[in-house]
Amino acid sequence: MGSGFPIPVSVLTGFLGAGKTTLLNRLLKDPELADTAVIINEFGEVAIDHLLVEQASDGIIQLSDGCLCCTVRGDLVDTLADLVDRLQTGRIAKLARVVVETTGLADPAPVLQSIMAHPALVQAFRLDGVITLVDAVNGEATLDAHVEAVKQAAVADRIVLTKTDLAGAAGIKALRARLRQLSPGAVVLDVNEAGTGAAALFNCGLYDPQTKSADVRRWLGEEAAHDQDHYHDQDHHHDQDHRHDHRHDHHHHDGDHDHGHHHHAHRHDTRVRSHSLVHDGPVPFSAIEMFLDLLRSTHGEKLLRMKGVIELAEDPSRPLVVHGVQKILHPPARLPAWPDGQRGTRLVLITLDMPEDYIRRLFAALTNKPSIDTPDRAALEANPLAIAGL
Ligand SMILES: Nc1nc2c(ncn2[C@@H]2O[C@H](COP(=O)(O)OP(=O)(O)OP(=O)(O)O)[C@@H](O)[C@H]2O)c(=O)[nH]1
């Protein structure tokens, strides 16, 4: 695969009517988005979104109607494979970036997975980031009613508030606070303020040559994740619930749906948590591999997003960057040096209904800090089922 690969792919998502097409139209006029292919999917009988996107060129690829995350999932893969073919045979001169606009109802994780799990595509493309639009007027109600909207926000690298011109300041403030909790690592922007151009929305990846100096803490959302679960080796024997705000009082409920009456108690986002795992000192690759394998195989569908920087025992001066969506792990990348000078293993997991105790015990065991009643790494390697919760 020649130079120019892997090509960054950004996923633009947001609930129905959130303003995806409007933003895309504006972005396509930005010179930074030259040589960008936009893949738009449609839900409904008549494909109209491509008519609304004003730039009529080869860059716009229309998928047949249907939901990208399910019925047309194969088509996304075909479309991306076709782009590579066109590039390699010279039918496209240059392809700097791909933007996939999902339908408003899509759960973005399968879309991301279809790119990241494909053996050939993963060589040609890399996930740059997820941009999620949230309507400032309807956002709260949408998050209450639709778990897809919660997932869209939880996996975001950038959240763009739209229709802030129509919403009150107090409502916007409350929505921002909620989004920050759902997605501690995401940068929240306002579409009606300056600074929502292509430069702010793209190049979210840590291993893009231009952004290698990016702040790792910000990329991991680590500071914000401190507000939630933060497991620093074993220093966390105090009561977990102390560190959570009032919403988490309800998070053990088992209802999948908002039943309307006890509105607050059944918010979908009470089920979404972010966990920050920190270990000082190098970790052997086999331990990290086992941690990620066990997490993904046992609770993959509950693991919405995972990002991390790892200090490997085998090569501590070059951080290993890991990046995953549900069961899919992007091929790990190595950075030439520690971007912020601070070594150590830092992982951030965003989960939906995942048992927190399991994560904490597994991480402690594999970083060789087993707690009482928890096996150590050797025992776990001999018997991965040794930790309850599998
Ligand atoms: N006032 C206001 N209207 C907006 C803003 N952003 C989008 N809209 C309007 O909201 C409506 C829906 O916008 P679209 O861009 O079509 O939304 P979408 O997310 O692509 O919609 P779907 O494709 O149905 O999911 C349009 O009438 C837009 O003009 C905004 O920031 N302010």
Short mmCIF file of C-alpha atoms and ligand atoms in Angstrom, two decimals:
data_model
loop_
_atom_site.label_atom_id
_atom_site.label_comp_id
_atom_site.label_asym_id
_atom_site.label_seq_id
_atom_site.Cartn_x
_atom_site.Cartn_y
_atom_site.Cartn_z
CA MET A 1 0.00 0.00 0.00
CA GLY A 2 1.55 3.28 -1.12
CA SER A 3 1.88 6.66 0.44
CA GLY A 4 -1.31 8.39 1.42
CA PHE A 5 -2.53 5.26 3.17
CA PRO A 6 -4.12 4.73 5.58
CA ILE A 7 -6.75 7.27 4.65
CA PRO A 8 -8.55 8.86 7.61
CA VAL A 9 -12.24 8.09 7.91
CA SER A 10 -14.52 10.28 9.98
CA VAL A 11 -17.99 9.19 10.94
CA LEU A 12 -20.59 11.95 11.14
CA THR A 13 -23.55 10.91 13.19
CA GLY A 14 -26.38 12.44 15.16
CA PHE A 15 -30.04 11.82 15.66
CA LEU A 16 -32.69 12.39 12.99
CA GLY A 17 -32.81 16.03 12.03
CA ALA A 18 -29.85 16.98 14.20
CA GLY A 19 -28.35 18.95 11.32
CA LYS A 20 -25.86 16.54 9.76
CA THR A 21 -26.57 17.47 6.15
CA THR A 22 -26.55 21.18 7.01
CA LEU A 23 -23.13 20.91 8.63
CA LEU A 24 -21.78 18.71 5.86
CA ASN A 25 -22.82 21.25 3.26
CA ARG A 26 -20.94 23.93 5.10
CA LEU A 27 -17.88 21.78 5.62
CA LEU A 28 -17.66 20.78 1.97
CA LYS A 29 -16.99 24.41 1.10
CA ASP A 30 -13.97 24.39 3.38
CA PRO A 31 -10.72 24.07 1.39
CA GLU A 32 -9.45 21.68 4.06
CA LEU A 33 -11.94 19.17 2.78
CA ALA A 34 -10.62 19.06 -0.77
CA ASP A 35 -10.18 15.50 -2.03
CA THR A 36 -12.73 14.22 0.44
CA ALA A 37 -15.16 11.45 -0.42
CA VAL A 38 -18.47 11.64 1.35
CA ILE A 39 -20.50 8.51 1.78
CA ILE A 40 -24.09 9.26 2.60
CA ASN A 41 -26.56 6.65 3.51
CA GLU A 42 -30.26 6.99 3.42
CA PHE A 43 -33.15 5.64 5.35
CA GLY A 44 -36.39 5.77 3.48
CA GLU A 45 -37.72 4.97 0.06
CA VAL A 46 -36.56 8.01 -1.77
CA ALA A 47 -32.96 8.98 -1.54
CA ILE A 48 -32.85 12.71 -1.10
CA ASP A 49 -29.92 13.54 1.10
CA HIS A 50 -27.51 13.47 -1.81
CA LEU A 51 -29.61 16.11 -3.51
CA LEU A 52 -29.33 18.26 -0.45
CA VAL A 53 -25.60 18.02 -0.40
CA GLU A 54 -24.75 20.70 -2.86
CA GLN A 55 -21.35 19.62 -4.09
CA ALA A 56 -22.13 17.40 -7.04
CA SER A 57 -18.96 15.59 -7.89
CA ASP A 58 -17.47 12.13 -7.91
CA GLY A 59 -16.78 12.61 -4.27
CA ILE A 60 -20.36 11.97 -3.33
CA ILE A 61 -21.29 8.37 -3.18
CA GLN A 62 -24.86 7.39 -2.70
CA LEU A 63 -25.61 4.15 -0.99
CA SER A 64 -28.87 2.46 -1.75
CA ASP A 65 -31.56 3.19 0.77
CA GLY A 66 -31.65 1.52 4.11
CA CYS A 67 -29.88 1.80 7.36
CA LEU A 68 -26.15 1.86 6.99
CA CYS A 69 -25.58 0.00 10.20
CA CYS A 70 -27.61 -3.02 9.20
CA THR A 71 -29.04 -3.57 5.73
CA VAL A 72 -26.47 -1.63 3.77
CA ARG A 73 -23.52 -2.46 5.91
CA GLY A 74 -22.02 -4.57 3.15
CA ASP A 75 -22.35 -1.66 0.79
CA LEU A 76 -20.24 0.57 2.95
CA VAL A 77 -17.45 -1.96 2.79
CA ASP A 78 -17.90 -2.31 -0.99
CA THR A 79 -17.92 1.45 -1.40
CA LEU A 80 -14.74 1.87 0.57
CA ALA A 81 -13.07 -1.01 -1.28
CA ASP A 82 -14.13 0.59 -4.56
CA LEU A 83 -12.55 3.87 -3.50
CA VAL A 84 -9.24 2.11 -2.89
CA ASP A 85 -9.52 0.42 -6.27
CA ARG A 86 -10.26 3.71 -8.03
CA LEU A 87 -7.33 5.30 -6.31
CA GLN A 88 -4.94 2.52 -7.20
CA THR A 89 -6.02 2.43 -10.82
CA GLY A 90 -5.77 6.20 -11.13
CA ARG A 91 -9.48 6.86 -11.57
CA ILE A 92 -9.25 9.11 -8.53
CA ALA A 93 -6.11 11.22 -8.34
CA LYS A 94 -6.13 11.79 -4.64
CA LEU A 95 -8.20 10.83 -1.66
CA ALA A 96 -7.30 12.69 1.48
CA ARG A 97 -10.23 11.77 3.66
CA VAL A 98 -13.54 9.93 3.80
CA VAL A 99 -16.57 11.13 5.71
CA VAL A 100 -19.38 8.67 6.36
CA GLU A 101 -22.68 10.27 7.30
CA THR A 102 -24.83 7.74 9.11
CA THR A 103 -28.58 7.75 9.32
CA GLY A 104 -30.05 9.46 12.34
CA LEU A 105 -31.24 6.16 13.74
CA ALA A 106 -27.95 4.38 13.42
CA ASP A 107 -26.03 2.94 16.26
CA PRO A 108 -22.60 4.06 15.09
CA ALA A 109 -20.69 1.12 16.55
CA PRO A 110 -21.51 -1.40 13.78
CA VAL A 111 -20.60 1.24 11.20
CA LEU A 112 -17.23 1.73 12.83
CA GLN A 113 -16.77 -1.97 13.18
CA SER A 114 -17.44 -2.66 9.55
CA ILE A 115 -14.45 -0.46 8.73
CA MET A 116 -12.17 -1.53 11.50
CA ALA A 117 -12.88 -5.25 11.32
CA HIS A 118 -12.32 -5.69 7.60
CA PRO A 119 -8.87 -7.15 6.98
CA ALA A 120 -8.23 -5.25 3.75
CA LEU A 121 -9.95 -2.00 4.67
CA VAL A 122 -8.12 -1.69 7.91
CA GLN A 123 -4.89 -1.47 5.91
CA ALA A 124 -6.28 1.24 3.66
CA PHE A 125 -8.28 3.28 6.14
CA ARG A 126 -7.94 4.38 9.70
CA LEU A 127 -10.66 5.73 11.89
CA ASP A 128 -9.96 9.38 12.45
CA GLY A 129 -12.85 10.07 14.73
CA VAL A 130 -16.55 10.20 15.38
CA ILE A 131 -18.34 13.54 15.12
CA THR A 132 -21.73 13.49 16.79
CA LEU A 133 -24.28 16.23 16.33
CA VAL A 134 -26.71 16.93 19.13
CA ASP A 135 -29.70 19.18 18.66
CA ALA A 136 -29.72 21.69 21.52
CA VAL A 137 -33.53 21.96 21.44
CA ASN A 138 -34.45 18.28 21.37
CA GLY A 139 -31.21 16.79 22.65
CA GLU A 140 -32.29 16.04 26.21
CA ALA A 141 -35.53 14.40 25.18
CA THR A 142 -33.80 12.41 22.45
CA LEU A 143 -31.18 11.13 24.89
CA ASP A 144 -33.95 10.11 27.28
CA ALA A 145 -35.92 8.28 24.65
CA HIS A 146 -33.36 6.63 22.39
CA VAL A 147 -30.41 4.57 23.50
CA GLU A 148 -28.95 4.99 19.99
CA ALA A 149 -28.60 8.71 20.68
CA VAL A 150 -26.82 7.94 23.94
CA LYS A 151 -24.44 5.61 22.13
CA GLN A 152 -23.84 8.22 19.44
CA ALA A 153 -22.75 10.68 22.11
CA ALA A 154 -20.77 8.12 24.10
CA VAL A 155 -18.52 7.14 21.19
CA ALA A 156 -17.91 10.70 20.02
CA ASP A 157 -14.55 12.40 19.70
CA ARG A 158 -16.23 15.67 18.81
CA ILE A 159 -19.76 16.65 19.79
CA VAL A 160 -21.29 19.52 17.88
CA LEU A 161 -24.31 21.22 19.40
CA THR A 162 -26.70 22.42 16.71
CA LYS A 163 -29.70 24.74 16.88
CA THR A 164 -28.18 26.60 19.79
CA ASP A 165 -29.73 29.70 18.19
CA LEU A 166 -33.12 28.26 19.12
CA ALA A 167 -32.34 27.02 22.64
CA GLY A 168 -32.09 28.82 25.97
CA ALA A 169 -28.77 29.24 27.78
CA ALA A 170 -29.82 27.13 30.79
CA GLY A 171 -30.91 24.26 28.56
CA ILE A 172 -27.64 24.36 26.64
CA LYS A 173 -25.65 24.36 29.86
CA ALA A 174 -27.51 21.33 31.22
CA LEU A 175 -27.12 19.49 27.94
CA ARG A 176 -23.39 20.20 27.86
CA ALA A 177 -23.01 18.83 31.38
CA ARG A 178 -24.86 15.68 30.43
CA LEU A 179 -22.80 15.18 27.29
CA ARG A 180 -19.59 15.73 29.17
CA GLN A 181 -20.56 12.93 31.47
CA LEU A 182 -21.53 10.62 28.64
CA SER A 183 -18.38 11.25 26.70
CA PRO A 184 -15.66 12.71 28.88
CA GLY A 185 -13.09 12.68 26.11
CA ALA A 186 -15.13 14.49 23.51
CA VAL A 187 -14.60 18.13 22.71
CA VAL A 188 -18.01 19.84 22.74
CA LEU A 189 -18.44 22.58 20.14
CA ASP A 190 -21.28 24.89 19.16
CA VAL A 191 -22.13 24.95 15.47
CA ASN A 192 -23.18 28.58 15.73
CA GLU A 193 -19.89 29.73 17.17
CA ALA A 194 -16.62 30.19 15.38
CA GLY A 195 -14.27 27.23 15.45
CA THR A 196 -16.44 24.48 14.07
CA GLY A 197 -14.65 24.27 10.76
CA ALA A 198 -12.95 21.21 9.36
CA ALA A 199 -9.80 21.85 11.37
CA ALA A 200 -11.69 21.49 14.63
CA LEU A 201 -13.68 18.45 13.60
CA PHE A 202 -11.12 16.30 11.84
CA ASN A 203 -7.69 14.94 12.76
CA CYS A 204 -8.86 13.54 16.08
CA GLY A 205 -6.52 10.54 15.86
CA LEU A 206 -3.42 10.41 17.95
CA TYR A 207 -1.29 8.73 15.36
CA ASP A 208 -1.89 11.16 12.59
CA PRO A 209 1.50 12.70 11.85
CA GLN A 210 0.07 16.17 12.26
CA THR A 211 -1.45 15.52 15.66
CA LYS A 212 1.14 13.31 17.25
CA SER A 213 1.85 16.08 19.65
CA ALA A 214 -1.78 16.03 20.72
CA ASP A 215 -2.41 16.04 24.41
CA VAL A 216 -2.78 12.41 25.38
CA ARG A 217 -4.79 13.26 28.45
CA ARG A 218 -7.30 15.10 26.36
CA TRP A 219 -7.39 12.34 23.76
CA LEU A 220 -8.17 9.83 26.43
CA GLY A 221 -10.60 12.14 28.15
CA GLU A 222 -8.72 11.21 31.23
CA GLU A 223 -9.23 14.33 33.24
CA ALA A 224 -12.96 14.22 32.77
CA ALA A 225 -13.02 10.50 33.42
CA HIS A 226 -11.56 11.20 36.83
CA ASP A 227 -15.00 12.38 37.79
CA GLN A 228 -16.27 8.89 37.23
CA ASP A 229 -14.50 5.62 37.86
CA HIS A 230 -10.82 6.00 38.17
CA TYR A 231 -8.87 2.91 39.03
CA HIS A 232 -5.30 3.61 39.86
CA ASP A 233 -3.90 0.22 40.59
CA GLN A 234 -5.30 -0.70 43.98
CA ASP A 235 -5.87 2.67 45.54
CA HIS A 236 -9.57 2.42 45.26
CA HIS A 237 -10.90 0.41 48.10
CA HIS A 238 -13.33 3.05 49.13
CA ASP A 239 -16.95 2.74 48.26
CA GLN A 240 -17.42 3.13 44.53
CA ASP A 241 -20.71 4.93 44.83
CA HIS A 242 -19.12 7.81 46.67
CA ARG A 243 -17.46 9.01 43.55
CA HIS A 244 -20.52 9.20 41.42
CA ASP A 245 -23.03 11.90 41.14
CA HIS A 246 -26.70 11.48 41.77
CA ARG A 247 -27.40 9.83 38.44
CA HIS A 248 -25.39 6.81 39.33
CA ASP A 249 -27.62 6.07 42.24
CA HIS A 250 -29.83 4.54 39.67
CA HIS A 251 -27.42 2.80 37.46
CA HIS A 252 -28.03 -0.68 38.75
CA HIS A 253 -31.54 -0.77 37.38
CA ASP A 254 -32.08 -3.42 34.81
CA GLY A 255 -34.68 -1.76 32.65
CA ASP A 256 -33.75 -1.22 29.04
CA HIS A 257 -36.38 1.32 28.37
CA ASP A 258 -37.55 4.62 29.58
CA HIS A 259 -40.85 3.85 31.22
CA GLY A 260 -41.91 7.44 31.31
CA HIS A 261 -43.05 7.66 34.92
CA HIS A 262 -39.76 7.56 36.78
CA HIS A 263 -38.16 9.57 34.14
CA HIS A 264 -34.93 10.29 35.90
CA ALA A 265 -34.30 6.82 37.20
CA HIS A 266 -34.57 5.30 33.76
CA ARG A 267 -32.44 7.61 31.74
CA HIS A 268 -30.42 5.57 29.28
CA ASP A 269 -27.25 7.41 30.08
CA THR A 270 -27.22 6.13 33.63
CA ARG A 271 -26.07 2.91 32.02
CA VAL A 272 -23.12 4.49 30.25
CA ARG A 273 -19.97 4.80 32.31
CA SER A 274 -16.47 5.85 31.67
CA HIS A 275 -13.65 4.12 33.49
CA SER A 276 -10.12 5.35 33.64
CA LEU A 277 -7.47 2.73 34.35
CA VAL A 278 -4.00 3.84 35.30
CA HIS A 279 -0.89 1.81 35.99
CA ASP A 280 2.50 3.32 36.73
CA GLY A 281 5.29 1.33 35.26
CA PRO A 282 5.66 -0.93 32.26
CA VAL A 283 3.27 -3.77 31.47
CA PRO A 284 4.19 -6.82 29.36
CA PHE A 285 2.47 -6.98 26.00
CA SER A 286 1.00 -10.40 26.85
CA ALA A 287 -0.81 -8.92 29.86
CA ILE A 288 -2.34 -6.09 27.86
CA GLU A 289 -3.29 -8.47 25.09
CA MET A 290 -5.00 -10.75 27.57
CA PHE A 291 -6.81 -7.88 29.27
CA LEU A 292 -8.19 -6.61 25.98
CA ASP A 293 -9.00 -10.11 24.70
CA LEU A 294 -10.91 -11.05 27.81
CA LEU A 295 -12.80 -7.77 27.92
CA ARG A 296 -13.76 -7.96 24.30
CA SER A 297 -14.69 -11.62 24.27
CA THR A 298 -16.75 -11.48 27.43
CA HIS A 299 -18.33 -8.05 27.25
CA GLY A 300 -17.52 -6.79 23.77
CA GLU A 301 -20.96 -5.47 23.00
CA LYS A 302 -20.96 -3.54 26.27
CA LEU A 303 -17.65 -1.92 25.51
CA LEU A 304 -18.65 1.08 23.45
CA ARG A 305 -15.25 2.64 23.14
CA MET A 306 -11.76 2.04 24.40
CA LYS A 307 -8.69 4.18 24.02
CA GLY A 308 -5.36 3.87 25.65
CA VAL A 309 -1.68 4.59 25.79
CA ILE A 310 0.46 1.76 27.12
CA GLU A 311 3.97 1.65 28.47
CA LEU A 312 5.19 -1.71 27.23
CA ALA A 313 7.74 -3.63 29.23
CA GLU A 314 9.35 -4.69 25.94
CA ASP A 315 9.86 -1.13 24.67
CA PRO A 316 8.96 1.45 27.31
CA SER A 317 10.23 4.49 25.45
CA ARG A 318 7.71 4.14 22.62
CA PRO A 319 4.09 4.26 23.76
CA LEU A 320 1.65 1.80 22.26
CA VAL A 321 -1.63 3.39 21.26
CA VAL A 322 -4.73 1.22 21.36
CA HIS A 323 -8.11 2.23 20.10
CA GLY A 324 -11.23 0.13 19.88
CA VAL A 325 -14.94 0.10 19.32
CA GLN A 326 -16.86 -2.76 20.86
CA LYS A 327 -15.14 -6.00 19.93
CA ILE A 328 -12.98 -4.42 17.32
CA LEU A 329 -9.51 -3.25 18.10
CA HIS A 330 -7.83 -0.98 15.64
CA PRO A 331 -4.31 -2.21 14.83
CA PRO A 332 -2.19 -0.83 17.66
CA ALA A 333 0.18 1.98 16.66
CA ARG A 334 3.51 3.01 18.15
CA LEU A 335 4.41 6.61 18.82
CA PRO A 336 8.07 7.55 18.56
CA ALA A 337 8.05 9.16 22.01
CA TRP A 338 5.75 10.02 24.88
CA PRO A 339 3.74 13.01 23.65
CA ASP A 340 3.31 14.70 27.00
CA GLY A 341 6.47 13.31 28.55
CA GLN A 342 4.50 11.34 31.07
CA ARG A 343 4.98 7.59 30.94
CA GLY A 344 2.58 5.00 32.24
CA THR A 345 -0.38 2.98 31.08
CA ARG A 346 -3.62 4.86 30.76
CA LEU A 347 -6.77 3.28 29.42
CA VAL A 348 -10.20 4.80 29.17
CA LEU A 349 -13.20 2.55 28.63
CA ILE A 350 -16.70 3.78 27.88
CA THR A 351 -19.15 1.04 28.68
CA LEU A 352 -22.86 0.31 28.61
CA ASP A 353 -24.03 -1.88 31.48
CA MET A 354 -20.65 -3.41 32.05
CA PRO A 355 -19.88 -4.68 35.57
CA GLU A 356 -17.33 -2.25 36.92
CA ASP A 357 -15.95 -4.67 39.46
CA TYR A 358 -15.01 -7.07 36.70
CA ILE A 359 -13.02 -4.41 34.84
CA ARG A 360 -11.23 -3.28 37.95
CA ARG A 361 -10.31 -6.79 39.11
CA LEU A 362 -9.20 -7.90 35.69
CA PHE A 363 -6.98 -4.87 35.25
CA ALA A 364 -5.52 -5.27 38.74
CA ALA A 365 -4.79 -8.94 38.15
CA LEU A 366 -3.12 -8.37 34.82
CA THR A 367 -1.00 -5.50 36.04
CA ASN A 368 0.04 -7.84 38.84
CA LYS A 369 -1.74 -6.02 41.61
CA PRO A 370 -4.29 -8.66 42.56
CA SER A 371 -6.60 -7.82 45.39
CA ILE A 372 -8.06 -10.18 47.93
CA ASP A 373 -9.98 -13.02 46.32
CA THR A 374 -8.68 -12.10 42.88
CA PRO A 375 -6.19 -14.25 41.00
CA ASP A 376 -2.88 -12.87 39.89
CA ARG A 377 -1.71 -12.74 36.29
CA ALA A 378 -0.18 -16.21 36.30
CA ALA A 379 -3.36 -17.73 37.69
CA LEU A 380 -5.41 -15.83 35.16
CA GLU A 381 -3.25 -16.96 32.27
CA ALA A 382 -3.78 -20.53 33.44
CA ASN A 383 -7.51 -20.01 33.88
CA PRO A 384 -9.10 -16.94 32.33
CA LEU A 385 -12.42 -17.88 33.91
CA ALA A 386 -10.99 -17.29 37.35
CA ILE A 387 -12.55 -13.82 37.55
CA ALA A 388 -16.20 -13.74 38.31
CA GLY A 389 -18.27 -11.90 35.76
CA LEU A 390 -17.26 -13.83 32.70
N1 LIG B 1 -32.11 27.15 13.47
C1 LIG B 1 -31.29 26.17 13.13
N2 LIG B 1 -31.70 25.22 12.28
C2 LIG B 1 -30.84 24.23 11.95
C3 LIG B 1 -29.52 24.17 12.47
N3 LIG B 1 -28.92 23.06 11.96
C4 LIG B 1 -29.83 22.45 11.18
N4 LIG B 1 -31.00 23.15 11.16
C5 LIG B 1 -32.23 22.82 10.45
O1 LIG B 1 -32.69 21.56 10.94
C6 LIG B 1 -33.32 20.82 9.90
C7 LIG B 1 -32.69 19.44 9.79
O2 LIG B 1 -31.36 19.58 9.36
P1 LIG B 1 -30.60 18.48 8.49
O3 LIG B 1 -29.25 19.00 8.21
O4 LIG B 1 -31.42 18.02 7.36
O5 LIG B 1 -30.53 17.31 9.56
P2 LIG B 1 -29.99 15.82 9.37
O6 LIG B 1 -29.34 15.46 10.64
O7 LIG B 1 -29.19 15.70 8.14
O8 LIG B 1 -31.35 15.05 9.22
P3 LIG B 1 -31.63 13.51 8.83
O9 LIG B 1 -30.93 13.28 7.53
O10 LIG B 1 -33.12 13.48 8.76
O11 LIG B 1 -31.12 12.68 9.97
C8 LIG B 1 -33.15 21.66 8.62
O12 LIG B 1 -34.35 22.37 8.42
C9 LIG B 1 -32.02 22.61 8.98
O13 LIG B 1 -32.12 23.83 8.27
C10 LIG B 1 -29.11 25.20 13.39
O14 LIG B 1 -27.99 25.22 13.93
N5 LIG B 1 -30.04 26.18 13.65
#
